[in-house]
Coordinates of C-alpha atoms in Angstrom, one line a residue:
M30 CA 33.5 14.6 110.6
K31 CA 36.8 13.5 112.4
L32 CA 38.6 13.0 110.0
S33 CA 38.8 16.9 109.2
R34 CA 39.3 17.7 112.7
L35 CA 42.8 15.2 113.2
C36 CA 44.0 17.0 109.6
I37 CA 44.5 20.3 111.0
Y38 CA 45.1 19.1 114.0
I39 CA 48.3 17.0 111.8
L40 CA 48.3 20.1 109.8
L41 CA 48.9 22.6 112.8
S42 CA 51.5 20.5 114.2
L43 CA 53.0 19.9 111.4
L44 CA 53.3 24.4 110.8
S45 CA 54.6 24.2 114.6
V46 CA 57.4 21.6 113.5
N47 CA 58.8 23.9 110.9
V48 CA 58.0 27.2 112.9
L49 CA 60.1 25.9 115.1
A50 CA 63.0 24.5 113.3
Q51 CA 63.2 27.6 111.4
S52 CA 63.3 29.5 114.8
N53 CA 66.4 27.6 116.2
K54 CA 68.3 27.9 113.0
R55 CA 68.0 32.0 113.3
K56 CA 69.8 30.9 116.2
A57 CA 72.3 28.6 115.8
R58 CA 72.9 30.9 112.8
P59 CA 77.1 32.7 114.4
K60 CA 75.8 37.0 114.0
Q61 CA 77.9 38.5 111.9
S62 CA 79.5 41.7 113.1
K63 CA 79.4 44.9 110.1
V64 CA 82.6 46.0 109.9
H65 CA 82.4 49.5 108.7
K66 CA 85.3 51.1 106.2
A67 CA 86.7 54.0 107.2
I68 CA 86.3 57.5 105.9
V69 CA 89.9 58.8 104.7
I70 CA 89.3 62.2 103.1
E71 CA 92.9 63.8 102.0
P72 CA 93.2 67.8 103.1
E73 CA 93.1 70.2 100.5
K74 CA 96.1 71.4 99.2
S75 CA 97.5 75.3 99.1
E76 CA 98.1 76.7 96.0
A77 CA 101.0 77.0 97.3
D78 CA 101.2 73.3 97.8
I79 CA 99.9 73.2 94.0
L80 CA 102.3 75.0 92.4
F81 CA 105.0 73.2 94.5
D82 CA 104.0 70.2 92.2
D83 CA 103.9 72.0 89.0
M84 CA 106.6 73.5 89.2
L85 CA 109.0 69.8 90.5
A86 CA 109.4 68.2 87.5
G87 CA 111.4 70.8 86.3
T88 CA 113.7 71.5 90.3
A89 CA 117.2 72.5 88.0
R90 CA 120.3 70.3 88.1
L91 CA 121.5 73.1 91.1
T92 CA 125.3 72.2 92.7
V93 CA 125.4 73.4 96.3
I94 CA 129.4 73.9 98.6
D95 CA 128.8 75.3 101.3
S96 CA 125.6 76.7 103.0
T97 CA 126.1 79.5 106.5
I98 CA 124.0 81.2 108.5
T99 CA 123.3 84.3 109.7
D100 CA 121.7 87.2 110.8
V101 CA 119.2 89.0 108.7
A102 CA 121.4 92.7 109.2
S103 CA 124.4 91.0 108.7
F104 CA 123.7 89.2 106.4
L105 CA 125.7 90.2 102.8
K106 CA 128.6 91.1 104.7
N107 CA 129.0 86.9 104.4
I108 CA 129.3 87.3 100.9
P109 CA 131.8 88.1 99.1
L110 CA 131.1 89.5 96.3
N111 CA 134.1 90.5 94.4
H112 CA 134.3 94.1 92.1
E113 CA 133.7 93.9 89.1
S114 CA 130.2 92.5 90.0
G115 CA 129.5 96.0 91.9
K116 CA 128.4 96.7 95.4
L117 CA 125.2 95.4 97.6
G118 CA 123.9 98.1 100.7
H119 CA 121.5 101.0 101.7
P120 CA 121.5 103.9 98.4
A121 CA 122.8 106.5 101.6
D122 CA 125.4 104.8 101.6
F123 CA 126.5 105.2 98.0
G124 CA 124.9 108.8 97.9
L125 CA 121.5 108.5 97.3
P126 CA 118.7 110.6 98.7
V127 CA 116.9 107.8 100.3
N128 CA 115.6 107.9 104.5
D129 CA 113.9 104.5 104.5
K130 CA 116.1 102.3 106.6
N131 CA 114.9 98.6 104.8
A132 CA 116.3 99.8 100.8
T133 CA 118.0 97.8 99.2
A134 CA 120.7 99.1 96.8
H135 CA 123.2 97.3 93.8
I136 CA 126.0 99.5 92.0
N137 CA 127.9 98.5 89.0
E138 CA 131.5 98.3 88.7
F139 CA 132.3 102.5 87.6
G140 CA 129.6 104.1 90.1
N141 CA 127.7 105.4 87.4
R142 CA 124.2 103.4 87.3
A143 CA 122.2 102.3 90.6
I144 CA 119.2 100.3 90.9
Y145 CA 118.1 100.5 94.7
T146 CA 114.3 100.3 96.4
R147 CA 112.0 102.8 97.9
M148 CA 108.8 102.6 100.4
G149 CA 105.5 103.6 98.7
K150 CA 102.4 105.5 100.1
D151 CA 101.7 102.1 100.3
S152 CA 104.0 100.8 102.7
L153 CA 106.0 98.3 100.3
Q154 CA 109.5 99.2 98.6
H155 CA 109.5 99.7 95.0
L156 CA 112.3 99.3 92.1
F157 CA 113.8 102.9 90.7
M158 CA 116.9 103.7 88.5
A159 CA 119.1 106.8 88.1
D160 CA 122.3 107.2 86.4
K161 CA 125.9 109.0 87.7
L162 CA 126.7 112.6 85.4
G163 CA 128.9 114.9 86.8
G164 CA 129.6 113.3 90.1
K165 CA 125.6 113.5 91.4
W166 CA 122.7 111.2 91.0
T167 CA 120.4 111.8 88.2
N168 CA 117.7 110.8 85.8
E169 CA 116.0 108.8 88.9
R170 CA 112.9 106.8 87.6
K171 CA 110.5 104.3 88.0
V172 CA 110.7 100.5 87.5
D173 CA 106.8 99.3 86.8
F174 CA 106.1 95.0 86.9
G175 CA 102.3 96.7 86.8
T176 CA 100.4 95.0 90.4
A177 CA 101.5 91.5 89.7
F178 CA 105.0 92.1 91.9
K179 CA 104.8 93.4 94.8
D180 CA 107.8 94.6 97.2
I181 CA 110.8 94.7 96.5
R182 CA 113.7 93.8 97.4
Y183 CA 117.3 93.2 97.0
P184 CA 117.6 94.0 93.2
Y185 CA 120.6 93.3 91.6
M186 CA 121.4 93.8 88.0
M187 CA 124.9 91.1 86.5
P188 CA 127.8 93.1 85.1
D189 CA 126.1 92.3 82.1
G190 CA 123.9 94.9 82.2
V191 CA 120.7 93.8 80.8
T192 CA 120.3 91.3 83.3
L193 CA 118.6 91.5 86.7
Y194 CA 117.3 89.6 90.1
F195 CA 115.0 90.3 92.5
S196 CA 113.2 89.4 95.8
A197 CA 109.7 90.3 95.6
I198 CA 106.1 89.1 96.2
S199 CA 103.6 87.6 93.7
N200 CA 100.5 85.8 93.0
E201 CA 102.9 83.0 91.4
G202 CA 105.5 82.9 94.0
L203 CA 105.5 80.0 96.6
G204 CA 106.5 81.8 99.9
E205 CA 106.4 84.9 101.2
H206 CA 108.9 86.3 99.3
D207 CA 110.6 84.7 96.0
L208 CA 113.1 85.0 93.2
Y209 CA 112.3 86.4 90.0
V210 CA 114.7 87.0 86.5
T211 CA 114.1 89.8 83.6
M212 CA 115.7 91.6 81.3
Y213 CA 116.0 94.9 80.0
D214 CA 115.8 95.8 76.7
A215 CA 117.7 99.2 75.6
D216 CA 115.9 100.0 72.6
S217 CA 112.6 100.6 75.0
A218 CA 114.5 101.0 78.7
R219 CA 111.7 98.6 79.3
F220 CA 111.7 95.8 81.7
Y221 CA 110.6 92.2 79.5
K222 CA 107.7 90.6 82.7
P223 CA 109.8 88.6 85.6
E224 CA 109.8 85.0 85.6
N225 CA 109.9 82.7 89.0
L226 CA 113.1 81.0 89.0
G227 CA 111.1 78.0 90.1
L228 CA 112.7 75.0 92.4
P229 CA 115.5 74.5 94.5
Y230 CA 116.2 78.4 94.3
N231 CA 112.3 79.6 96.3
S232 CA 111.1 78.0 98.4
K233 CA 107.0 78.6 100.5
S234 CA 110.0 80.4 102.9
D235 CA 111.2 84.1 102.3
E236 CA 113.5 84.3 99.6
Y237 CA 116.3 87.9 99.8
C238 CA 118.7 87.6 96.6
Y239 CA 120.8 85.9 94.2
L240 CA 123.8 86.8 94.0
V241 CA 126.3 85.4 90.1
D242 CA 129.5 86.4 90.1
D243 CA 130.9 85.1 86.0
F244 CA 134.4 86.2 87.2
D245 CA 134.6 83.5 89.5
N246 CA 131.7 81.9 88.6
L247 CA 129.6 81.3 92.1
G248 CA 126.8 82.5 93.1
W249 CA 124.4 83.3 96.4
L250 CA 121.5 82.3 97.5
V251 CA 119.8 83.8 100.7
T252 CA 116.6 82.2 102.7
S253 CA 115.2 82.1 105.8
R254 CA 113.5 78.1 104.5
N255 CA 114.5 76.2 108.4
Q256 CA 115.1 79.1 109.6
P257 CA 114.6 80.8 113.1
A258 CA 113.5 84.4 113.5
G259 CA 116.2 86.8 112.7
K260 CA 118.7 84.1 110.6
L261 CA 119.3 83.2 107.6
C262 CA 120.6 80.3 105.3
I263 CA 122.9 81.4 102.4
Y264 CA 123.8 78.3 99.7
T265 CA 126.8 78.7 97.6
F266 CA 126.4 77.6 93.9
V267 CA 128.3 76.8 91.2
P268 CA 126.2 78.6 88.0
L269 CA 124.4 76.7 85.7
D270 CA 125.2 77.9 82.0
S271 CA 121.5 76.2 81.4
R272 CA 119.0 76.2 82.9
E273 CA 119.2 71.4 83.2
A274 CA 116.7 69.8 85.3
Y275 CA 116.4 66.5 86.3
D276 CA 115.6 63.3 85.5
I277 CA 111.9 62.8 87.5
T278 CA 111.6 60.4 86.4
A279 CA 114.4 57.9 86.6
L280 CA 115.2 59.7 90.2
G281 CA 111.8 59.4 91.6
E282 CA 109.2 61.7 93.0
E283 CA 110.0 61.9 96.5
K284 CA 114.6 62.4 95.8
V285 CA 113.6 65.4 93.6
R286 CA 111.1 66.7 96.0
K287 CA 113.4 66.7 98.8
L288 CA 116.9 68.6 95.9
A289 CA 113.7 71.0 95.9
V290 CA 114.1 71.8 98.9
L291 CA 117.7 71.7 98.9
S292 CA 117.4 69.1 102.6
S293 CA 121.1 68.2 102.0
I294 CA 123.5 69.7 100.4
K295 CA 126.2 67.2 99.8
D296 CA 122.7 65.2 97.7
T297 CA 123.8 67.7 94.8
W298 CA 127.8 67.5 94.1
H299 CA 127.2 64.9 90.9
D300 CA 130.3 66.2 91.1
A301 CA 133.5 65.9 93.1
K302 CA 135.8 67.3 90.5
Q303 CA 133.4 70.1 90.4
V304 CA 132.7 70.7 93.7
F305 CA 136.3 70.5 94.8
D306 CA 136.8 73.7 92.4
A307 CA 134.4 75.3 93.2
K308 CA 135.5 75.7 97.1
Q309 CA 138.9 76.7 95.9
R310 CA 137.6 79.9 94.2
V311 CA 135.5 80.0 96.9
D312 CA 138.9 80.0 98.8
E313 CA 141.2 82.5 96.5
L314 CA 138.0 85.1 96.2
K315 CA 137.9 85.7 100.0
K316 CA 141.8 86.2 99.8
R317 CA 141.6 88.4 97.3
L318 CA 139.5 90.8 98.8
Q319 CA 140.9 90.4 102.7
K320 CA 144.3 91.5 100.7
Q321 CA 142.1 94.7 98.9
V322 CA 140.7 95.1 102.2
Q323 CA 144.0 95.5 103.5
N324 CA 145.5 97.5 101.2
N325 CA 142.7 99.9 101.0
I326 CA 142.3 102.2 104.0
H327 CA 140.4 105.7 104.4
F328 CA 143.0 106.8 107.9
V329 CA 142.4 111.1 108.2
V330 CA 145.9 111.9 108.8
N331 CA 145.6 115.9 109.4
D332 CA 143.8 117.9 107.5
N333 CA 145.5 118.4 104.7
V334 CA 146.6 114.1 103.8
V335 CA 143.9 111.1 103.8
Y336 CA 145.8 107.7 103.8
K337 CA 144.9 105.7 100.5
D338 CA 146.6 102.7 101.2
I339 CA 148.3 101.3 103.9
S340 CA 151.7 101.6 102.1
E341 CA 151.5 105.3 102.5
F342 CA 152.9 105.1 106.2
K343 CA 155.9 106.8 106.1
S344 CA 156.8 104.3 109.4
P345 CA 156.2 100.5 109.3
T346 CA 155.9 100.3 113.4
N347 CA 152.6 102.7 112.0
R348 CA 151.9 100.5 109.3
A349 CA 151.6 97.5 111.7
K350 CA 150.0 99.2 114.7
Y351 CA 147.5 101.0 111.7
Q352 CA 146.9 96.8 110.9
R353 CA 146.2 96.1 114.9
L354 CA 144.3 99.2 114.9
V355 CA 141.9 97.0 112.6
A356 CA 141.6 94.3 114.5
M357 CA 140.3 96.1 118.2
R358 CA 137.7 97.5 115.4
E359 CA 136.5 94.6 114.4
K360 CA 136.3 92.9 118.1
Y361 CA 134.6 96.7 118.8
K362 CA 131.9 95.3 115.4
S363 CA 132.6 91.6 116.7
Q364 CA 130.6 92.4 120.5
N365 CA 128.2 94.9 119.3
D366 CA 126.9 92.7 117.2
N367 CA 126.4 90.3 120.4
L368 CA 125.2 93.1 122.3
D369 CA 122.2 93.6 119.8
E370 CA 122.0 89.5 120.2
L371 CA 121.0 90.2 123.5
R372 CA 118.7 92.9 123.9
Y373 CA 116.6 91.0 120.8
K374 CA 116.7 87.7 123.5
Y375 CA 115.4 90.5 126.2
T376 CA 112.2 91.2 124.7
S377 CA 110.5 88.0 124.2
A378 CA 112.4 86.6 127.7
D379 CA 110.8 86.1 130.4
K380 CA 110.5 88.0 133.8
T381 CA 113.7 85.5 135.1
D382 CA 115.8 85.5 132.3
K383 CA 115.3 88.8 131.4
R384 CA 116.9 89.6 134.8
I385 CA 120.4 87.6 134.1
L386 CA 120.6 89.0 130.6
A387 CA 120.1 92.7 131.4
S388 CA 123.7 92.2 134.3
S389 CA 125.1 90.9 131.0
I390 CA 124.0 93.4 128.8
Q391 CA 125.1 96.4 131.0
Q392 CA 128.2 94.8 131.9
L393 CA 128.6 94.7 127.8
E394 CA 127.8 98.1 127.2
N395 CA 130.1 99.6 130.0
Q396 CA 133.7 97.3 128.4
Q397 CA 132.3 98.2 125.4
Q398 CA 132.3 102.3 125.6
E399 CA 135.5 101.2 127.9
F400 CA 136.8 99.5 124.6
E401 CA 135.7 102.9 122.2
L402 CA 138.0 104.7 123.7
K403 CA 140.8 103.1 124.0
I404 CA 140.1 102.8 120.4
K405 CA 139.9 106.0 120.1
A406 CA 143.1 106.8 121.9
F407 CA 145.3 104.2 120.6
E408 CA 143.8 105.6 116.7
K409 CA 145.1 109.4 117.6
E410 CA 148.5 108.5 119.2
I411 CA 149.0 107.1 115.7
R412 CA 147.8 109.9 113.8
N413 CA 150.2 111.8 115.9
A414 CA 153.4 109.5 114.8
E415 CA 152.6 110.0 111.6
N416 CA 152.3 113.9 111.6
L417 CA 155.1 114.2 113.5
M418 CA 157.2 112.2 111.1
Y419 CA 155.6 114.9 108.5
N420 CA 156.7 118.0 110.3
N421 CA 160.5 116.0 110.3

C-alpha cells in the first residue's frame, strides 16, 4: 500500500515538472507578429480608357510642326486655308438659309457645293448638302449616318469631292466629339460608314475639326485638349500619304502613349528636313494669302463704282490711305476681341474683380466708340477724294 502511494506521488511530481516545463517553454517562445498583406484594388477602367488602349498600337506616325492657342470663337481665322481648299464659316456667310448660330459650313473652291450643319428638333447639329444653280442654293438633302453619330460639326470636304472629315459624338468615340472620315459614293449618292481617325488625332477631350491642304501638303487639327474653357489648340502637321503606325514593341508602350496624346510636338520631329520644309510652306502660304487679302478688297466709292482690287484707286495717296484704313479696322477688331474677353471674365469673377473689370470694360467701350467714329470719318475722306478724281 505504501509503495503504491509512493509511485503515485512520483508520477504526479513528474507530471507537474513536465507541465511547468511546457509552460516555461511557451513563455520563453518569442511572439511572432502577424503580417497582413495590403490588398491593392485596381480602379476599374472607363470605356474611354479601354478604347484608348485598344487604339494605342495603331497610333499614327505624325509630324506636328507647330501649335497655336486661340479663342473658340475665332479659331478659324487662325488657319491659313488656301483658296483651292474652299472656305469654312457659318452657312449664312455663303447665302445658305440657316439662322442657327452654332451651324458650320464648308464651300468648295468653285462655290457651287456646300456641306453644312443645322440644328434639328433634338437640339443637335445634323448634316446637309446643297448645290448652287443659277446663283441660288438648291437640292438640299440630309446626310444620314443613322443614330451612331450625333451633333455633327465642322464638316470639311476635300477638293476631290469624295473625302469628308467631320467632328461628332459617337459611342465609338474617346471624348465629347471625335474626328471621323468617310467617302462619298457618287453612283449611289451616299456616304460610306464613317471611321474614327484614331490616335493621335482624337483624345479624351473635345475635338473640333480636321483640315488638310493637299496643295501645300499641310494639315490642321483643332482640339480642346489641355486647354481651359474658351480656348483651343491648333496643331499644324504634315499629312500622311498613307497611315503608318509607330512600332510599339520597339519604342515601348509609355513612349507611344506620350506620342498618342501629343505631350510634346518635338517628340514627333523624326525628320529635321521635313519639319524645316513644312515650316517654310506655312510661311509662304501665309504671305500668299496676305497678298490676296491686300489686293482683293470691297470698297464702295459711290452707287455705281465698287473697287475689287487695291490697284483700282486712282490716287497713290488714296491707295496708301486705304491700307491705313485696313490697319485701323484690324486694330478695332483686335480691341473688340479684348473687350469680349473682359466681358467673359466678368461673368465668373467675384465682387472685387467685377468692380475692377467693370471699370476696364467701360473705358474700353468708350475708346471703341470714339475709334469707330474715327474710322468712318477716314473712310469717308478716302471716298470723297476718289469721287473728286472721277468728277475731274
